mmCIF file of C-alpha atoms in Angstrom:
data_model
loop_
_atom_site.group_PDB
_atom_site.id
_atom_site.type_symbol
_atom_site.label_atom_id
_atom_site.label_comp_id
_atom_site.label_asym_id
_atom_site.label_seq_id
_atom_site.Cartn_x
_atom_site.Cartn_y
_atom_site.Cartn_z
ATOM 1 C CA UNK A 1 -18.457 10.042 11.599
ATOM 2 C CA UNK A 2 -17.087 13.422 9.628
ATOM 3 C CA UNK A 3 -13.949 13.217 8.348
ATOM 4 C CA UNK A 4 -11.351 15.236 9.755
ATOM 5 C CA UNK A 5 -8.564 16.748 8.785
ATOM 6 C CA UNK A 6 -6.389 16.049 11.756
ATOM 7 C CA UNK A 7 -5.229 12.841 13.419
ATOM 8 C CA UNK A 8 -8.096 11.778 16.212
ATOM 9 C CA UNK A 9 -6.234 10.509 19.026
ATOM 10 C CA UNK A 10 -7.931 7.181 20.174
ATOM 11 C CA UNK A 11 -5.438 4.339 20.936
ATOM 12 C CA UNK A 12 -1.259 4.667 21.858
ATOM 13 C CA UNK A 13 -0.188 3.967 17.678
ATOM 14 C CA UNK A 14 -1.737 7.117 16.911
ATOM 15 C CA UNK A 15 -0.762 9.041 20.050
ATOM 16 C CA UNK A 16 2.658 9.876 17.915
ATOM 17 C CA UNK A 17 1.462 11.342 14.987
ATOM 18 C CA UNK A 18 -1.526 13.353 16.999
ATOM 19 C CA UNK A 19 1.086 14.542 19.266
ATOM 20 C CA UNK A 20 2.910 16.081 16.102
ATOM 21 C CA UNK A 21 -0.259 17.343 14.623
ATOM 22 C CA UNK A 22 -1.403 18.802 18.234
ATOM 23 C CA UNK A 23 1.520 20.134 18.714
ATOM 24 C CA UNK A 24 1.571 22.275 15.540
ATOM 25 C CA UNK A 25 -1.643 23.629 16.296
ATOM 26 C CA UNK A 26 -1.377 24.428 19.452
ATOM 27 C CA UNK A 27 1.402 26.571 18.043
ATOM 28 C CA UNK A 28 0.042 28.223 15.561
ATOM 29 C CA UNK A 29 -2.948 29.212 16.989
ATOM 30 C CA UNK A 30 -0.369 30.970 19.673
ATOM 31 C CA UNK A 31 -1.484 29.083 22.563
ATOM 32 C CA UNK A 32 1.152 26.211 23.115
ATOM 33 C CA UNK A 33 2.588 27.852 26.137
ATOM 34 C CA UNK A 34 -0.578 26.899 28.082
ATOM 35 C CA UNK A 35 -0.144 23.304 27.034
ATOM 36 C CA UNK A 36 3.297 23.166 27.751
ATOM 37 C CA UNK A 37 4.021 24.603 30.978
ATOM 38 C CA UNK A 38 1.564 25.888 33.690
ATOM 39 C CA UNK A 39 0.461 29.866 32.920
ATOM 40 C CA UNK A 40 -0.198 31.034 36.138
ATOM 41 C CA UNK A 41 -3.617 32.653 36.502
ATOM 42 C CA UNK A 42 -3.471 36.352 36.394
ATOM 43 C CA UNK A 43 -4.238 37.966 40.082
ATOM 44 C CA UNK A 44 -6.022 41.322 40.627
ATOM 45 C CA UNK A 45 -4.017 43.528 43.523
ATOM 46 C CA UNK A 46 -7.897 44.826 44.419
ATOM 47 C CA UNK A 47 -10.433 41.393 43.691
ATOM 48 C CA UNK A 48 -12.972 44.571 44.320
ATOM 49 C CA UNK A 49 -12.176 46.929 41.796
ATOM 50 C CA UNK A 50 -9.824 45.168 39.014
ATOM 51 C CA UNK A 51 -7.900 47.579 36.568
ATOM 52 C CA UNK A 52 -8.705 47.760 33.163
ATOM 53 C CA UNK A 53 -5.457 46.202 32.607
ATOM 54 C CA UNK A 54 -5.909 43.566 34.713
ATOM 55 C CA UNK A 55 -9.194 42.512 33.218
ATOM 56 C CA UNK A 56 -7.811 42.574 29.960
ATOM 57 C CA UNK A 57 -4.506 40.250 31.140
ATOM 58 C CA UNK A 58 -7.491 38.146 32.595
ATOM 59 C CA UNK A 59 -9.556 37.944 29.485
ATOM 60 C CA UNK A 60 -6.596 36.772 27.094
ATOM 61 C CA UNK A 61 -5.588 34.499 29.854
ATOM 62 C CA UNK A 62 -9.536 32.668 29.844
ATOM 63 C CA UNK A 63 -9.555 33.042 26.186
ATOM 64 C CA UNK A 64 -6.041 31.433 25.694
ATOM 65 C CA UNK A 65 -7.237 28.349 28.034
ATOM 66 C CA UNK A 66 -9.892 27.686 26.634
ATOM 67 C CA UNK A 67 -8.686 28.108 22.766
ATOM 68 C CA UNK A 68 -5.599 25.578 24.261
ATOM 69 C CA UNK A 69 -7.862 22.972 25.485
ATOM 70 C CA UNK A 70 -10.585 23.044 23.161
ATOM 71 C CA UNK A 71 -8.122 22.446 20.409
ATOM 72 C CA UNK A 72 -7.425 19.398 22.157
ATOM 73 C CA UNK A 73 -10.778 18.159 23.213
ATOM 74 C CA UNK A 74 -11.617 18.493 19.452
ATOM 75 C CA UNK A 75 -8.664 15.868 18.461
ATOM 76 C CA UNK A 76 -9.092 13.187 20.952
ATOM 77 C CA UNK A 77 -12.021 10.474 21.224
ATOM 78 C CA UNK A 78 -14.292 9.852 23.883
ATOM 79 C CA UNK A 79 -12.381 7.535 25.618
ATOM 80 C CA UNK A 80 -9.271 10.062 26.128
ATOM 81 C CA UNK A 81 -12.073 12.896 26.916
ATOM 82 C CA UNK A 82 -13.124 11.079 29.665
ATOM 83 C CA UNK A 83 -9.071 10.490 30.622
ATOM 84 C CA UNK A 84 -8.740 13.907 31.219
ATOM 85 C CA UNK A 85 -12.264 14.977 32.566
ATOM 86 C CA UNK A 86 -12.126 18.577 33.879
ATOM 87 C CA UNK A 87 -8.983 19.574 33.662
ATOM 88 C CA UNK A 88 -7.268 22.572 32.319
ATOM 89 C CA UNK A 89 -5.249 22.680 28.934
ATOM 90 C CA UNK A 90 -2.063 22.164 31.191
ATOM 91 C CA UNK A 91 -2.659 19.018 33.259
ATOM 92 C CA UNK A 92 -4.971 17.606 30.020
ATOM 93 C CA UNK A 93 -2.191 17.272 28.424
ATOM 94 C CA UNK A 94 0.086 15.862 31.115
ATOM 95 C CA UNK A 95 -2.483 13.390 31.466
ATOM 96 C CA UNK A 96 -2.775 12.081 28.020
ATOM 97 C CA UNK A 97 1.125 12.386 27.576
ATOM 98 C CA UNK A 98 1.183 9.846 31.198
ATOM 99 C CA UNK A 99 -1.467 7.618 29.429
ATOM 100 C CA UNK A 100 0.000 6.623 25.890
ATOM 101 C CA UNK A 101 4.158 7.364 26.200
ATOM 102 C CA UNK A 102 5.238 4.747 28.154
ATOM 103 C CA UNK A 103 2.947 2.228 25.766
ATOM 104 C CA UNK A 104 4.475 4.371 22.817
ATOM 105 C CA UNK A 105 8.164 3.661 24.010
ATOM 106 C CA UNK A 106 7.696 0.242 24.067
ATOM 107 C CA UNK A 107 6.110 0.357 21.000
ATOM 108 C CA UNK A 108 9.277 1.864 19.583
ATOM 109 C CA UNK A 109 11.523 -0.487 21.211
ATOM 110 C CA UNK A 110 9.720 -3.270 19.998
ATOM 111 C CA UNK A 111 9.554 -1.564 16.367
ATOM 112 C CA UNK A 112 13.391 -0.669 16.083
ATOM 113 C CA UNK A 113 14.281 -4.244 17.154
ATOM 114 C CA UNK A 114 12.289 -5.574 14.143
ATOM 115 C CA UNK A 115 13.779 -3.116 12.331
ATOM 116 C CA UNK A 116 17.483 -3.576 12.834
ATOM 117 C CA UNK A 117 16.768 -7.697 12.497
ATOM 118 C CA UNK A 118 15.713 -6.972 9.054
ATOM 119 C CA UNK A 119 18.314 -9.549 7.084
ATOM 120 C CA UNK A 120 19.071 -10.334 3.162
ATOM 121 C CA UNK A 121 17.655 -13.603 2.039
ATOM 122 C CA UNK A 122 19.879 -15.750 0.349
ATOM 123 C CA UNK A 123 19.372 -14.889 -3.336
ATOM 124 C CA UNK A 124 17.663 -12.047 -2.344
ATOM 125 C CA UNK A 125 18.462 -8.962 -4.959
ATOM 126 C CA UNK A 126 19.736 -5.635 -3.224
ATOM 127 C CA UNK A 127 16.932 -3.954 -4.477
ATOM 128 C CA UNK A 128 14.091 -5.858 -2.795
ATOM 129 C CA UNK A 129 16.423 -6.419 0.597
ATOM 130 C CA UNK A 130 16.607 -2.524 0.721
ATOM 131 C CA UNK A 131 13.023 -1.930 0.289
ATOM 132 C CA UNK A 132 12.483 -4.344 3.387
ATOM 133 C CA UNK A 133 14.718 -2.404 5.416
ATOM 134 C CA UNK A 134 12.796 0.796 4.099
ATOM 135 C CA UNK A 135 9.517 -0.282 5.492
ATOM 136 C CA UNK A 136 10.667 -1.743 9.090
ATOM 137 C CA UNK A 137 11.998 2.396 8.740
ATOM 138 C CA UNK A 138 8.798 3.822 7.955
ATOM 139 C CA UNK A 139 7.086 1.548 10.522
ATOM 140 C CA UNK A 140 9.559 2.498 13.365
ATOM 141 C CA UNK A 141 9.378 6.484 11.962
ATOM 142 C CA UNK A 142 6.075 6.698 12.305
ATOM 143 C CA UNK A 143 6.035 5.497 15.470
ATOM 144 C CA UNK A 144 8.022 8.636 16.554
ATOM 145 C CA UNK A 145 7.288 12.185 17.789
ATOM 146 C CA UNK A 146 9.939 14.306 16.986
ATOM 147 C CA UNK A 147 9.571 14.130 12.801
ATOM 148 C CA UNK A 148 12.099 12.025 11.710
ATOM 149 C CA UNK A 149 12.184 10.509 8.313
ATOM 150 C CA UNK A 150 12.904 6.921 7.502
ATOM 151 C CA UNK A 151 15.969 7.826 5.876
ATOM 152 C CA UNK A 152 16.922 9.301 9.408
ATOM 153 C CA UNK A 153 15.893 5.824 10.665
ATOM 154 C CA UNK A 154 17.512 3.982 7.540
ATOM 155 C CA UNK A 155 20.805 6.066 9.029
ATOM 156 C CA UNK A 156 20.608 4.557 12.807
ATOM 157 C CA UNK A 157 20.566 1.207 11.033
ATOM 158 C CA UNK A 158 23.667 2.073 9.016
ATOM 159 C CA UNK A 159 25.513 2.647 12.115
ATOM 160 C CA UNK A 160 24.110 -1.091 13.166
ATOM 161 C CA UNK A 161 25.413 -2.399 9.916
ATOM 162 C CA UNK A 162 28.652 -0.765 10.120
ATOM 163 C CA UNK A 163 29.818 -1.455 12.930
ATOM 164 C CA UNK A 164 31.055 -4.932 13.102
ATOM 165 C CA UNK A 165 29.933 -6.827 16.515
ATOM 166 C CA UNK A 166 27.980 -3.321 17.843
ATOM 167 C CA UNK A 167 26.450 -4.177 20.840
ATOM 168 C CA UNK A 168 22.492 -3.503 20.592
ATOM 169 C CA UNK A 169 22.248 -2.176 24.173
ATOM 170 C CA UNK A 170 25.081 0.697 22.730
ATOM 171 C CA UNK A 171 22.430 1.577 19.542
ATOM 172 C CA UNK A 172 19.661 1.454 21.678
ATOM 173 C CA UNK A 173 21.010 3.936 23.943
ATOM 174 C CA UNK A 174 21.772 6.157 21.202
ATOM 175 C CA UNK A 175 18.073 6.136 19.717
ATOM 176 C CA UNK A 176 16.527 6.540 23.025
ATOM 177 C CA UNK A 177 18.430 10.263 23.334
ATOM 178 C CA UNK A 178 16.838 10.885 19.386
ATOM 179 C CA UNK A 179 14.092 13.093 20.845
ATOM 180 C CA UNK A 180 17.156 14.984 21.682
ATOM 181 C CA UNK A 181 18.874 14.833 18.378
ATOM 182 C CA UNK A 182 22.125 14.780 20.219
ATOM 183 C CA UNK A 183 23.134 11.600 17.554
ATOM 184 C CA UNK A 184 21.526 12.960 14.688
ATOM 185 C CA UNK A 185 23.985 14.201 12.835
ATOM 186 C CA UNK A 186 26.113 11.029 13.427
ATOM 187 C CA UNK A 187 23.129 9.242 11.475
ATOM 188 C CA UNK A 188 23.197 11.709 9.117
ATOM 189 C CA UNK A 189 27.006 10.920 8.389
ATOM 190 C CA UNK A 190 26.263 7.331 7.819
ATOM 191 C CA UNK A 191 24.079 7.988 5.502
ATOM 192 C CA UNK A 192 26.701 8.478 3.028
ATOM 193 C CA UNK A 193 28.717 5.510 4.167
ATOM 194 C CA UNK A 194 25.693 3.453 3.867
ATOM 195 C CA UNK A 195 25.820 3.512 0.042
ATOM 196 C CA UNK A 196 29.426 3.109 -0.052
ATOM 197 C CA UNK A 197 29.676 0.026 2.222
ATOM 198 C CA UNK A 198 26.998 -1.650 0.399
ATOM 199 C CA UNK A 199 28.916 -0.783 -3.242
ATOM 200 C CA UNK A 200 32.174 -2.658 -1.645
ATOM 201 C CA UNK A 201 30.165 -5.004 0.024
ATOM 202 C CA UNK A 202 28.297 -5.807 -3.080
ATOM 203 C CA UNK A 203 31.699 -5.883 -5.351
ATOM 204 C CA UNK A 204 32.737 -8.413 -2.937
ATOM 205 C CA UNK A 205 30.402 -10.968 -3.849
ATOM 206 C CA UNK A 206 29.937 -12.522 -7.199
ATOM 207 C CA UNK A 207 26.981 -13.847 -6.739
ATOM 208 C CA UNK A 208 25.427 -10.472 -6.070
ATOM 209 C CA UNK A 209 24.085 -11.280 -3.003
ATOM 210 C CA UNK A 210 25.004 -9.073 0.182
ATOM 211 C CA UNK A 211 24.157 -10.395 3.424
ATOM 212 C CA UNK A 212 24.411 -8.596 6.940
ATOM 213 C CA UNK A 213 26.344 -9.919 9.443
#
């Protein structure tokens, strides 16, 4: 098989990533609109004799359609081709977005609770805890379509850590509204207090080691 440049969407772990990548292209290739929302076909007032305007508003409209879904068709494996069959740009998309996000949420899910379980070993240095906690990020991140980074991840675990007796239900509420970014900048906060409480936390114990509660 060729390499490609792109992400080749076969099973629901790489659905995020080749929803990104997708996404991007769709864009700048100018034809995203027909992914995202349904473009009405363009109608001729006389089917008989069409104006040369309306031919043209036709042409870009086939041309658009077809540069939409082909773009697709040329990211996705055979399986997912036969997913959508026949249809248009539109409703191909719908289709493979119905197949793999509900999968891909509990994916996440599954993926943030391993992340925010992520403990310090007794005798465990800082250093080595923190790189732990970095990779259950990048793990989770990934997993994600809207771009975040795993220090934007690292920062919804902050908000675990620092809040003493947090309920998980409350956190998991607040990551399942991060497509929205409407808590994103209260992770971004906590960034800062991260370091800080670990510096106290860390000054606190003699032996050096720093364990979560």
């Amino acid at each position: 098989m060729a390499k490609t440049d792109f992400t080749v969407l076969t099973t629901t772990d790489s659905y995020p990533a080749w929803f990104s990548e997708t996404r991007a292209a769709l864009l700048a290739a100018q034809v995203w609109r027909h992914v995202n929302t349904q473009v009405p076909t363009p109608t001729y007032v006389d089917v008989d004799a069409p104006t040369e305007i309306e031919k043209r508003e036709m042409r870009i409209f086939l041309e658009n359609e077809e540069q939409a879904l082909g773009i697709i068709l040329e990211r996705i494996d055979a399986a997912n081709a036969r997913l959508i069959g026949t249809k248009e740009a539109h409703n191909a998309w719908t289709a493979l977005e119905t197949a793999h996000v509900v999968q891909s949420a509990n994916r996440q899910y599954q993926l943030y609770q391993a992340m925010a379980n992520v403990r310090q070993k007794p005798d465990e240095a800082l250093p080595t805890y923190m790189q732990r906690v970095e990779q259950a990020a990048d793990r989770f991140s990934t997993s994600l379509t809207t771009g975040a980074s795993a220090d934007d991840i690292i920062d919804m675990l902050v908000a675990f850590i620092t809040v003493s007796n947090l309920d998980p239900t409350v956190l998991n509420a607040a990551i399942r509204r991060l497509d929205g970014h409407t808590e994103h900048t209260v992770y971004i906060r906590a960034k800062t207090n991260m370091t800080q409480h670990i510096q106290i936390r860390h000054k606190q114990h003699d032996t050096g080691t720093y364990i979560v509660a």
